[in-house]
């Protein structure tokens, strides 16, 4: 059963894997790398959107860079990073690079679509820059940010695992997939691929529910309380 294996054998292998402590160390290692890259990418993307919104010069500088990142194949990034930096850092950096354009574009759109009436109110009541950001821009762009994070997380997860495969990292899901390919262990290959899919769905579902909870919580605030 090199080319095709039965679902029953894959399920049985999964049951065996989850009973091994090394399995959880492997999954947690991958989660840690992707989470680090995802958080860094989301933060950098949000910061870039704010900076490019207030400075046309910065927009002209960073917009082509972000477009290049979007257009470059993930595999090319991974190979270049393997040349430039240590293999251990490649998954996190790759995940961050995937997330940055998604967050930057969404939050920038949120900033552009901020209610002009709220901005006029801030001017009339002489809101300081910090207060205007916290009370107007952050609430108005939060749905765009959470939507970007929800979609970007799946991309970050898959890109991070792909980076682990090419880097052949020990104690990583990608490393396990690489070993399964080398030894033609198709059952293990399908089992670890199932782990990738299950984890991706679980992470995206959890983040989507958290984002929905945040939107409902903010929607429940009264207008007066929000802009005090």
Short mmCIF file of C-alpha atoms in Angstrom, two decimals:
data_model
loop_
_atom_site.label_atom_id
_atom_site.label_comp_id
_atom_site.label_asym_id
_atom_site.label_seq_id
_atom_site.Cartn_x
_atom_site.Cartn_y
_atom_site.Cartn_z
CA UNK A 1 0.00 0.00 0.00
CA UNK A 2 2.46 2.59 -1.20
CA UNK A 3 0.19 4.68 -3.43
CA UNK A 4 -3.18 4.37 -1.69
CA UNK A 5 -4.07 3.30 1.84
CA UNK A 6 -7.40 2.57 3.47
CA UNK A 7 -8.99 5.20 5.75
CA UNK A 8 -9.16 2.54 8.47
CA UNK A 9 -5.38 2.14 8.50
CA UNK A 10 -4.89 5.90 8.60
CA UNK A 11 -7.32 6.23 11.49
CA UNK A 12 -5.59 3.40 13.35
CA UNK A 13 -2.21 5.08 12.86
CA UNK A 14 -3.65 8.35 14.18
CA UNK A 15 -4.90 6.53 17.28
CA UNK A 16 -1.41 5.13 17.82
CA UNK A 17 0.27 8.50 17.25
CA UNK A 18 -1.85 10.44 19.76
CA UNK A 19 -0.85 8.00 22.51
CA UNK A 20 2.83 8.90 22.05
CA UNK A 21 4.24 11.86 23.99
CA UNK A 22 6.47 12.68 21.02
CA UNK A 23 3.34 13.35 18.95
CA UNK A 24 2.25 16.17 21.25
CA UNK A 25 5.77 17.60 21.38
CA UNK A 26 5.80 17.60 17.59
CA UNK A 27 2.40 19.29 17.27
CA UNK A 28 3.20 21.86 19.97
CA UNK A 29 6.51 22.67 18.28
CA UNK A 30 4.77 23.43 15.00
CA UNK A 31 2.03 25.39 16.75
CA UNK A 32 4.62 27.50 18.56
CA UNK A 33 6.49 28.38 15.36
CA UNK A 34 3.33 29.22 13.40
CA UNK A 35 1.80 31.18 16.29
CA UNK A 36 4.97 33.25 16.61
CA UNK A 37 5.01 34.02 12.90
CA UNK A 38 1.26 34.69 12.78
CA UNK A 39 1.39 37.12 15.73
CA UNK A 40 4.39 38.93 14.28
CA UNK A 41 2.80 39.14 10.83
CA UNK A 42 -0.51 40.44 12.21
CA UNK A 43 1.25 43.09 14.31
CA UNK A 44 3.51 44.22 11.45
CA UNK A 45 0.61 44.28 8.99
CA UNK A 46 -1.54 46.40 11.33
CA UNK A 47 1.36 48.77 12.03
CA UNK A 48 2.13 49.16 8.34
CA UNK A 49 -1.51 49.92 7.56
CA UNK A 50 -1.53 52.69 10.17
CA UNK A 51 1.76 54.18 8.96
CA UNK A 52 0.85 54.08 5.27
CA UNK A 53 -2.55 55.63 6.03
CA UNK A 54 -0.95 58.80 7.44
CA UNK A 55 2.04 59.04 5.09
CA UNK A 56 1.87 58.92 1.32
CA UNK A 57 5.64 58.51 1.18
CA UNK A 58 5.53 55.40 3.36
CA UNK A 59 2.70 54.03 1.22
CA UNK A 60 4.80 54.51 -1.92
CA UNK A 61 7.69 52.70 -0.21
CA UNK A 62 5.85 49.74 1.31
CA UNK A 63 3.12 49.12 -1.26
CA UNK A 64 5.51 47.66 -3.90
CA UNK A 65 7.20 45.55 -1.21
CA UNK A 66 3.88 44.07 -0.09
CA UNK A 67 2.90 43.39 -3.71
CA UNK A 68 6.20 41.56 -4.26
CA UNK A 69 5.56 39.45 -1.15
CA UNK A 70 2.08 38.57 -2.46
CA UNK A 71 3.38 37.63 -5.90
CA UNK A 72 6.38 35.55 -4.80
CA UNK A 73 5.75 31.78 -4.47
CA UNK A 74 5.92 30.49 -0.91
CA UNK A 75 8.48 27.85 -1.93
CA UNK A 76 10.82 30.59 -3.18
CA UNK A 77 10.61 32.39 0.16
CA UNK A 78 11.35 29.18 2.01
CA UNK A 79 14.41 28.33 -0.10
CA UNK A 80 15.78 31.87 0.20
CA UNK A 81 15.26 31.89 3.96
CA UNK A 82 17.03 28.55 4.25
CA UNK A 83 20.01 30.21 2.56
CA UNK A 84 19.85 33.41 4.58
CA UNK A 85 18.93 32.18 8.05
CA UNK A 86 18.82 29.09 10.25
CA UNK A 87 16.30 26.38 9.43
CA UNK A 88 14.67 26.75 12.86
CA UNK A 89 13.57 30.32 12.02
CA UNK A 90 12.19 29.62 8.55
CA UNK A 91 8.63 28.47 9.49
CA UNK A 92 7.94 31.49 11.71
CA UNK A 93 9.31 33.98 9.19
CA UNK A 94 7.42 32.34 6.33
CA UNK A 95 4.16 32.45 8.31
CA UNK A 96 4.71 36.12 9.10
CA UNK A 97 5.37 37.00 5.45
CA UNK A 98 2.15 35.29 4.41
CA UNK A 99 0.05 37.15 6.99
CA UNK A 100 1.46 40.67 6.55
CA UNK A 101 -0.20 41.45 3.16
CA UNK A 102 -3.57 40.04 4.27
CA UNK A 103 -3.70 42.16 7.43
CA UNK A 104 -2.24 45.24 5.75
CA UNK A 105 -4.84 45.27 2.97
CA UNK A 106 -7.83 44.59 5.24
CA UNK A 107 -6.93 47.09 7.95
CA UNK A 108 -6.07 49.73 5.34
CA UNK A 109 -9.53 49.26 3.85
CA UNK A 110 -11.03 49.62 7.33
CA UNK A 111 -9.17 52.88 7.86
CA UNK A 112 -10.35 54.24 4.50
CA UNK A 113 -13.95 53.32 5.31
CA UNK A 114 -13.98 54.87 8.79
CA UNK A 115 -17.23 56.80 9.26
CA UNK A 116 -16.64 60.45 8.27
CA UNK A 117 -19.35 61.51 10.74
CA UNK A 118 -17.37 60.00 13.63
CA UNK A 119 -14.23 61.79 12.49
CA UNK A 120 -16.16 65.07 12.33
CA UNK A 121 -17.49 64.43 15.84
CA UNK A 122 -13.92 63.86 17.04
CA UNK A 123 -12.89 67.17 15.51
CA UNK A 124 -15.83 69.05 17.06
CA UNK A 125 -15.18 67.62 20.52
CA UNK A 126 -11.43 68.12 20.09
CA UNK A 127 -10.35 64.53 20.50
CA UNK A 128 -6.62 64.15 20.77
CA UNK A 129 -4.88 61.88 18.27
CA UNK A 130 -4.55 59.03 20.76
CA UNK A 131 -8.19 59.26 21.84
CA UNK A 132 -9.37 59.38 18.22
CA UNK A 133 -7.35 56.27 17.44
CA UNK A 134 -8.60 54.34 20.48
CA UNK A 135 -12.24 55.43 20.32
CA UNK A 136 -12.84 55.65 16.57
CA UNK A 137 -10.21 54.01 14.38
CA UNK A 138 -9.66 50.89 16.49
CA UNK A 139 -13.40 50.00 16.81
CA UNK A 140 -14.02 50.78 13.12
CA UNK A 141 -11.09 48.69 11.87
CA UNK A 142 -11.43 45.81 14.35
CA UNK A 143 -13.88 43.82 12.12
CA UNK A 144 -11.44 44.12 9.23
CA UNK A 145 -8.53 43.07 11.44
CA UNK A 146 -10.33 40.03 12.86
CA UNK A 147 -11.47 38.99 9.37
CA UNK A 148 -7.88 39.25 8.13
CA UNK A 149 -6.63 37.19 11.06
CA UNK A 150 -9.29 34.53 10.50
CA UNK A 151 -8.33 34.10 6.85
CA UNK A 152 -4.60 34.64 7.37
CA UNK A 153 -4.29 31.99 10.07
CA UNK A 154 -5.05 29.16 7.66
CA UNK A 155 -2.49 30.48 5.17
CA UNK A 156 0.10 30.88 7.94
CA UNK A 157 -0.48 27.35 9.20
CA UNK A 158 -0.10 25.73 5.78
CA UNK A 159 2.92 27.87 4.86
CA UNK A 160 4.58 27.12 8.20
CA UNK A 161 4.14 23.37 7.75
CA UNK A 162 5.44 23.61 4.17
CA UNK A 163 8.52 25.43 5.48
CA UNK A 164 9.07 22.65 8.02
CA UNK A 165 8.90 20.07 5.23
CA UNK A 166 11.57 21.79 3.15
CA UNK A 167 13.70 22.56 6.22
CA UNK A 168 13.21 18.99 7.54
CA UNK A 169 12.99 20.24 11.12
CA UNK A 170 13.08 17.67 13.92
CA UNK A 171 10.04 17.49 16.20
CA UNK A 172 7.80 19.18 13.65
CA UNK A 173 4.78 18.09 11.64
CA UNK A 174 6.58 19.06 8.44
CA UNK A 175 9.58 16.96 9.47
CA UNK A 176 7.31 13.96 10.01
CA UNK A 177 5.77 14.44 6.56
CA UNK A 178 9.24 14.67 5.03
CA UNK A 179 10.36 11.46 6.74
CA UNK A 180 7.20 9.67 5.62
CA UNK A 181 7.94 10.68 2.03
CA UNK A 182 11.59 9.55 2.24
CA UNK A 183 10.68 6.13 3.66
CA UNK A 184 7.57 5.73 1.44
CA UNK A 185 5.46 5.40 4.59
CA UNK A 186 2.16 6.36 2.97
CA UNK A 187 0.11 5.56 6.07
CA UNK A 188 2.17 7.98 8.14
CA UNK A 189 2.02 10.54 5.34
CA UNK A 190 -1.78 10.47 5.28
CA UNK A 191 -1.96 10.43 9.09
CA UNK A 192 0.20 13.53 9.51
CA UNK A 193 -1.62 15.24 6.64
CA UNK A 194 -4.86 14.56 8.52
CA UNK A 195 -3.29 16.18 11.59
CA UNK A 196 -2.50 19.28 9.51
CA UNK A 197 -6.08 19.49 8.21
CA UNK A 198 -7.70 18.86 11.61
CA UNK A 199 -5.48 21.42 13.33
CA UNK A 200 -6.12 23.99 10.58
CA UNK A 201 -9.89 23.61 10.87
CA UNK A 202 -9.73 23.73 14.68
CA UNK A 203 -7.56 26.87 14.72
CA UNK A 204 -9.67 28.73 12.16
CA UNK A 205 -12.91 27.77 13.94
CA UNK A 206 -11.56 28.90 17.31
CA UNK A 207 -10.35 32.22 15.91
CA UNK A 208 -13.61 32.82 14.03
CA UNK A 209 -15.62 32.21 17.21
CA UNK A 210 -13.34 34.53 19.17
CA UNK A 211 -13.73 37.22 16.50
CA UNK A 212 -17.51 36.79 16.51
CA UNK A 213 -17.53 37.10 20.30
CA UNK A 214 -15.52 40.33 20.10
CA UNK A 215 -17.88 41.79 17.48
CA UNK A 216 -20.94 40.93 19.57
CA UNK A 217 -19.35 42.37 22.69
CA UNK A 218 -18.49 45.62 20.94
CA UNK A 219 -21.93 45.73 19.31
CA UNK A 220 -23.51 45.49 22.74
CA UNK A 221 -21.81 48.64 23.97
CA UNK A 222 -23.90 51.75 23.99
CA UNK A 223 -22.93 54.64 21.72
CA UNK A 224 -22.39 56.91 24.67
CA UNK A 225 -20.15 54.49 26.54
CA UNK A 226 -18.07 53.78 23.46
CA UNK A 227 -17.17 57.39 22.76
CA UNK A 228 -16.80 58.76 26.28
#
